[in-house]
Tab-separated table of N, CA and C in Angstrom:
chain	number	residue	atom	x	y	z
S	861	UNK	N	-6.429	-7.221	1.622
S	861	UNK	CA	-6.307	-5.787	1.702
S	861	UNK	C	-7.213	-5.222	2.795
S	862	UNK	N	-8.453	-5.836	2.978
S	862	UNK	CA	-9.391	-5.579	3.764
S	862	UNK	C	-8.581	-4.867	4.977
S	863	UNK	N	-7.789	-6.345	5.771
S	863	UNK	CA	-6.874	-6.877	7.101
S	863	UNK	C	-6.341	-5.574	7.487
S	864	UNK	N	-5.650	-5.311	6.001
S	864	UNK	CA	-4.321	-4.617	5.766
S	864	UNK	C	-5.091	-2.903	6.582
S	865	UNK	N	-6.073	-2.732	5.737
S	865	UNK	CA	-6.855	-1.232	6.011
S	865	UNK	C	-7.292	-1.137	7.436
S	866	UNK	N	-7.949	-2.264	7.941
S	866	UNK	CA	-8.426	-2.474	8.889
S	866	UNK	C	-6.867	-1.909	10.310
S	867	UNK	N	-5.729	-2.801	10.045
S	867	UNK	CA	-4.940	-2.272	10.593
S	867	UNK	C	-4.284	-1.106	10.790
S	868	UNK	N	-4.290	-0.579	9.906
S	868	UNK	CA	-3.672	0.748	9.628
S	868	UNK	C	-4.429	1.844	9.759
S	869	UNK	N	-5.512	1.413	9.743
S	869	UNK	CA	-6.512	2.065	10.427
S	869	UNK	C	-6.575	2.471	11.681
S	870	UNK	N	-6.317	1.524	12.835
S	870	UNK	CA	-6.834	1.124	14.349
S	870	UNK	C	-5.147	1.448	15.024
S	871	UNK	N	-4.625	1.219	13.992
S	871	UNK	CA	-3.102	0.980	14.911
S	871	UNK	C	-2.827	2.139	15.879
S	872	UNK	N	-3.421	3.442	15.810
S	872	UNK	CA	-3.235	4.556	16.407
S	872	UNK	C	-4.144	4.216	17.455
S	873	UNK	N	-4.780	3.468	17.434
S	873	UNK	CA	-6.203	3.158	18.707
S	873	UNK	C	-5.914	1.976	19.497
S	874	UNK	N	-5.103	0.787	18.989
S	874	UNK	CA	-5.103	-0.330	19.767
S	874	UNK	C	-3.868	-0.828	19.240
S	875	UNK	N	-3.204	-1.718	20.625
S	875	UNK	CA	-1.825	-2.194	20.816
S	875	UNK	C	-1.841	-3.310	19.776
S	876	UNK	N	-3.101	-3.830	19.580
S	876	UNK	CA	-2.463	-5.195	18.994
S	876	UNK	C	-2.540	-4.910	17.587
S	877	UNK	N	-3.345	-4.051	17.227
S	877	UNK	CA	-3.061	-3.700	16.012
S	877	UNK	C	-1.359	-2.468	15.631
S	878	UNK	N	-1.426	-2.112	16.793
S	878	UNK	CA	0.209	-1.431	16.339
S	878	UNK	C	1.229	-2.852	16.282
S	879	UNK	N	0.771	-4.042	17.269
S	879	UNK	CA	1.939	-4.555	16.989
S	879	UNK	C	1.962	-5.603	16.072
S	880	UNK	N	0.539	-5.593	15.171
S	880	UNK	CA	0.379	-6.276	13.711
S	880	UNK	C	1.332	-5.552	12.731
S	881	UNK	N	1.262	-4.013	12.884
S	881	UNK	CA	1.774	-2.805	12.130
S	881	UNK	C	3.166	-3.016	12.047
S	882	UNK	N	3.472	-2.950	13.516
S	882	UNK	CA	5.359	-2.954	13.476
S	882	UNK	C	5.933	-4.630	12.919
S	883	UNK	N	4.950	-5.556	13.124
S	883	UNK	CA	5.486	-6.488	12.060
S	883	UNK	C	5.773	-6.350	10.936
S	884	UNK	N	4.614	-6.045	10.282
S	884	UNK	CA	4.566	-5.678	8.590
S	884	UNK	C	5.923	-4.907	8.712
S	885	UNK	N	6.297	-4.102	9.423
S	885	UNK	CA	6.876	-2.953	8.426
S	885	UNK	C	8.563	-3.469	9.045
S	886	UNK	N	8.432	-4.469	9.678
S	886	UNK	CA	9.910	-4.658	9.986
S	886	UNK	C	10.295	-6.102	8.987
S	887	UNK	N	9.223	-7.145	8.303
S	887	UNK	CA	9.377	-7.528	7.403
S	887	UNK	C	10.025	-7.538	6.248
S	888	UNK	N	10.798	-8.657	5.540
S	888	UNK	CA	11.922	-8.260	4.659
S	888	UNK	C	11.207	-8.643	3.623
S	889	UNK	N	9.859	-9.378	3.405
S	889	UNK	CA	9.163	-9.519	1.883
S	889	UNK	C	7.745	-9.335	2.454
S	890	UNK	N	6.849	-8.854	1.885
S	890	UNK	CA	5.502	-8.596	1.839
S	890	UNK	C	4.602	-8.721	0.674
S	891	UNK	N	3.752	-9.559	0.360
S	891	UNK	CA	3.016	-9.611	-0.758
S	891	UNK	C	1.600	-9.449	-0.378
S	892	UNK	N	1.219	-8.404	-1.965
S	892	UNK	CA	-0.469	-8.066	-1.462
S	892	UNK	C	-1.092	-8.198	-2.480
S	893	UNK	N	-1.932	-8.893	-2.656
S	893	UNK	CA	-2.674	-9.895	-3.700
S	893	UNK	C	-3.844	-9.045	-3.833
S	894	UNK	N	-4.253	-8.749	-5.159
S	894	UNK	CA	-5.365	-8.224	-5.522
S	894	UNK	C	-5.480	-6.823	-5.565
S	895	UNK	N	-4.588	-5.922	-5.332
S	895	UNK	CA	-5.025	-4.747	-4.866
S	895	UNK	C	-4.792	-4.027	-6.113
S	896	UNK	N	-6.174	-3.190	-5.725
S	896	UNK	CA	-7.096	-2.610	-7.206
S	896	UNK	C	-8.205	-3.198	-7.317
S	897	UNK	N	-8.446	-4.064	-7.023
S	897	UNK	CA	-9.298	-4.844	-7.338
S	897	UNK	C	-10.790	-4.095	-6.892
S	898	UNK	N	-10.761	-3.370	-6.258
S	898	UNK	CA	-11.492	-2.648	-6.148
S	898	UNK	C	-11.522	-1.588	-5.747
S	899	UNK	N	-12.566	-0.058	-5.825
S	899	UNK	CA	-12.028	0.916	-5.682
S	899	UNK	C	-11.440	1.054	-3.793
S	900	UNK	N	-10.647	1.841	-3.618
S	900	UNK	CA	-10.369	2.237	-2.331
S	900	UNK	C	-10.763	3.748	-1.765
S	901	UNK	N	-11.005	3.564	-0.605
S	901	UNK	CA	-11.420	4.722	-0.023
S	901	UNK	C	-10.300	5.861	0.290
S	902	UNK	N	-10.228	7.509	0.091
S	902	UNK	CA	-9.665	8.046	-0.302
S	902	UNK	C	-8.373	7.823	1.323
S	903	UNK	N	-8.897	8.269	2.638
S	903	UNK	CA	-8.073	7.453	3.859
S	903	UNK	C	-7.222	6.250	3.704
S	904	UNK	N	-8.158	5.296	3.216
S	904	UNK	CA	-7.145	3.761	2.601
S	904	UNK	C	-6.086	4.174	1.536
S	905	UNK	N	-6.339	4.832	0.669
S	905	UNK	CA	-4.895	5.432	-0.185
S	905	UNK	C	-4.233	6.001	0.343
S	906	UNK	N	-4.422	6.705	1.155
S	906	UNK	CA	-3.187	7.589	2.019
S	906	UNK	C	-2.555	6.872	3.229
S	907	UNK	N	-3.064	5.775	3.384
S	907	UNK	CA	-2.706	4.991	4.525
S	907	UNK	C	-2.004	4.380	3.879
S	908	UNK	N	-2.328	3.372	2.807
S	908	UNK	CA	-1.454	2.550	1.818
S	908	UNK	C	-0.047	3.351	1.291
S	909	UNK	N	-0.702	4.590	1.053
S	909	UNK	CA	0.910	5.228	0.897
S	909	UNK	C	1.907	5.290	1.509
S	910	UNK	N	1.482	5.532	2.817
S	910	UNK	CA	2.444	5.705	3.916
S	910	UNK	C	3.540	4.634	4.312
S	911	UNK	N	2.105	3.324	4.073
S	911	UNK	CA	2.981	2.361	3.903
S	911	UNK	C	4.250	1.990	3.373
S	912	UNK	N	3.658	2.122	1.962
S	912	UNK	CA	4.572	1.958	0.912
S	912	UNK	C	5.974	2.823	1.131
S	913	UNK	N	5.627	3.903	1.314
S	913	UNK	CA	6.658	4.789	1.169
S	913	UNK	C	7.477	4.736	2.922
S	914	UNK	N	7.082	4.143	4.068
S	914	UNK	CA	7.549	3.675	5.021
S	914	UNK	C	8.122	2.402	4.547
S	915	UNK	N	8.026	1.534	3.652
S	915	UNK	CA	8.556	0.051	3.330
S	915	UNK	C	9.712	0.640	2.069
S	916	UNK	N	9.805	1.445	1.637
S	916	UNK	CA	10.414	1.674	0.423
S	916	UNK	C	11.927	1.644	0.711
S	917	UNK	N	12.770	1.120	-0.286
S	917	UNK	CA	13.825	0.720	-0.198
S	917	UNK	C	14.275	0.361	1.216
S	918	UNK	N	13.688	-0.070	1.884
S	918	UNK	CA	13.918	-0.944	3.560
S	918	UNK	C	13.462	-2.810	2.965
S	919	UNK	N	11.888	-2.858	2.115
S	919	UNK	CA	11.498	-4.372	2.210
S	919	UNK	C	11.221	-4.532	1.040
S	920	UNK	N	10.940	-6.129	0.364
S	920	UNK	CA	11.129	-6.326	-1.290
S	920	UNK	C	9.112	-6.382	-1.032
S	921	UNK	N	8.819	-6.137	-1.628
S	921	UNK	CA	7.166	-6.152	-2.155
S	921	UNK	C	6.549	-6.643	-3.767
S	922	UNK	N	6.092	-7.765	-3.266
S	922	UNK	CA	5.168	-8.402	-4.036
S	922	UNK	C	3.988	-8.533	-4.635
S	923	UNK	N	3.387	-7.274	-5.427
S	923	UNK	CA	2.029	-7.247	-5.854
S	923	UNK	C	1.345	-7.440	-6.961
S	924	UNK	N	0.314	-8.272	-6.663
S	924	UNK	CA	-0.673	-8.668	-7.745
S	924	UNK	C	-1.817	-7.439	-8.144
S	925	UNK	N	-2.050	-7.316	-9.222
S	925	UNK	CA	-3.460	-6.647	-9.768
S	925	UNK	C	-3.793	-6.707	-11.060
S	926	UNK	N	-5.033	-6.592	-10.855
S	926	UNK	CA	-5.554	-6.890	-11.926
S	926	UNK	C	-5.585	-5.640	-13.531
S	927	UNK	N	-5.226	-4.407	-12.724
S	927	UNK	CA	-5.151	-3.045	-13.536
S	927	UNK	C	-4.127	-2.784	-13.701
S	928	UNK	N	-3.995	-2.309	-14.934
S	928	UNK	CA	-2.459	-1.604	-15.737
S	928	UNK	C	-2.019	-0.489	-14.767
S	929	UNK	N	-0.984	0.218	-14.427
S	929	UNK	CA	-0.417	1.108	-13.729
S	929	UNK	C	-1.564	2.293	-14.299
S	930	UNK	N	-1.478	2.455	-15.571
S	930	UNK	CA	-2.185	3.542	-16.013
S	930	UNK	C	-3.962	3.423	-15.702
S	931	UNK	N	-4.493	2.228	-15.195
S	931	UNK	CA	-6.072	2.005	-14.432
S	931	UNK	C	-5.833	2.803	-13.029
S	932	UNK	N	-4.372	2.977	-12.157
S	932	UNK	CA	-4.732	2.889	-11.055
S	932	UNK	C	-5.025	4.267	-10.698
S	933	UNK	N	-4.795	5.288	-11.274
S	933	UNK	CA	-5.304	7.279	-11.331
S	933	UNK	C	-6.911	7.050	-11.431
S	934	UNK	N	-7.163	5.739	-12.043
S	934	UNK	CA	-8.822	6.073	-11.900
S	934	UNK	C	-9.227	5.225	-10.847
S	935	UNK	N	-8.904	3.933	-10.545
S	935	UNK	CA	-9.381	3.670	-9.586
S	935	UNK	C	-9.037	4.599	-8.138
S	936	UNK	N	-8.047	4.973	-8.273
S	936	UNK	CA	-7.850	5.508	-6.717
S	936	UNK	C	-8.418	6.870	-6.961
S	937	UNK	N	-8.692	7.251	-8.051
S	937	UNK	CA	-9.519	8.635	-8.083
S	937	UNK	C	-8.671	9.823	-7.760
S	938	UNK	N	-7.488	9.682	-7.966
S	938	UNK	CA	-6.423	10.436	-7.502
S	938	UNK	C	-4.813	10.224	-7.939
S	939	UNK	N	-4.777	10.983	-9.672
S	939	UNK	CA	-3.581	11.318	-10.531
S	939	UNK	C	-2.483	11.077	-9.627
S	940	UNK	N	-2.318	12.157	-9.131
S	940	UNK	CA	-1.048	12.780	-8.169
S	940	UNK	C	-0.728	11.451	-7.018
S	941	UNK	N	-1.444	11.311	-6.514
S	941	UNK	CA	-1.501	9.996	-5.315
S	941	UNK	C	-1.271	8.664	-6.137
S	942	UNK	N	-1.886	8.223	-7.453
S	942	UNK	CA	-1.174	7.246	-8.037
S	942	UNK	C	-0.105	7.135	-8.448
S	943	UNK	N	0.136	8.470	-8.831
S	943	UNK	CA	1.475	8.382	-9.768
S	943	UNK	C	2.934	8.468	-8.392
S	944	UNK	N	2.647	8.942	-7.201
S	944	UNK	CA	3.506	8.894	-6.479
S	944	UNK	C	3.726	7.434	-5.630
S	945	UNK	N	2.309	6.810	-5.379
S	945	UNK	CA	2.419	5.412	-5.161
S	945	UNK	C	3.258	4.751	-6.168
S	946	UNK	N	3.037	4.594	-7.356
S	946	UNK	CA	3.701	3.889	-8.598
S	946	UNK	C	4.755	4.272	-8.253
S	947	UNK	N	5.517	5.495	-8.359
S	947	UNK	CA	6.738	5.874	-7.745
S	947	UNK	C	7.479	4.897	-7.204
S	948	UNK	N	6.812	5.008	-5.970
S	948	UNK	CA	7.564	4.093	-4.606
S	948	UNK	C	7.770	2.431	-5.127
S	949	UNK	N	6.653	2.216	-5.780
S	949	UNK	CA	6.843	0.649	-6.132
S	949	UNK	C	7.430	0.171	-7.425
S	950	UNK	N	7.639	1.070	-8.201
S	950	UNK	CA	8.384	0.882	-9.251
S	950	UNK	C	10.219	1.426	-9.551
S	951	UNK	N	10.212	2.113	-8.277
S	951	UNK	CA	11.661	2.213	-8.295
S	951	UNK	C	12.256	1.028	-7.637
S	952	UNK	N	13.427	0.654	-8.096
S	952	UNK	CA	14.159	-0.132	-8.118
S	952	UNK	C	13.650	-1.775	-8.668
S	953	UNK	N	12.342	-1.402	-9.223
S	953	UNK	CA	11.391	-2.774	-9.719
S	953	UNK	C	12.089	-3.782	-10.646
S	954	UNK	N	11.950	-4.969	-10.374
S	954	UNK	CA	12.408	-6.023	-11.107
S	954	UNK	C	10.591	-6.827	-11.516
């Protein structure tokens, strides 16, 4: 997740990180291991969102964590922003 922030971060600043970016997001499976696992910074949630909701019904996503859907309003410190992340990743969820 570190990688992940780190990129999405910079991608507006440097080529090679945009063209780490336009990989990910032209990808047809993506898995992200661990996430929750610790808290995230309020930028890293909104970046992660974007993601998500840029990957949504386009790529299949694979995630591990260690917290119940209902942990993640507290870890991310932000109701509204979890519950719309969950959104994105739980529609069409198998």
């Amino acid at each position: 997740m570190e990688d992940l922030f780190n990129i999405l971060k910079l991608k507006e600043m440097t080529s090679s990180a945009l063209g780490k970016y336009n990989r990910i997001t032209k990808a047809h499976l993506l898995a992200f291991d661990d996430i929750m696992m610790f808290p995230m910074k309020k930028h890293e949630t909104l970046a992660f969102f974007n993601l998500i909701n840029h990957l949504h019904e386009k790529s299949s996503v694979i995630i591990t964590t260690n917290k119940s859907h209902k942990q993640w309003a507290e870890t991310l410190e932000d109701e509204v922003l979890a519950t719309a992340l969950l959104d994105r990743i739980l529609y069409w969820c198998e």
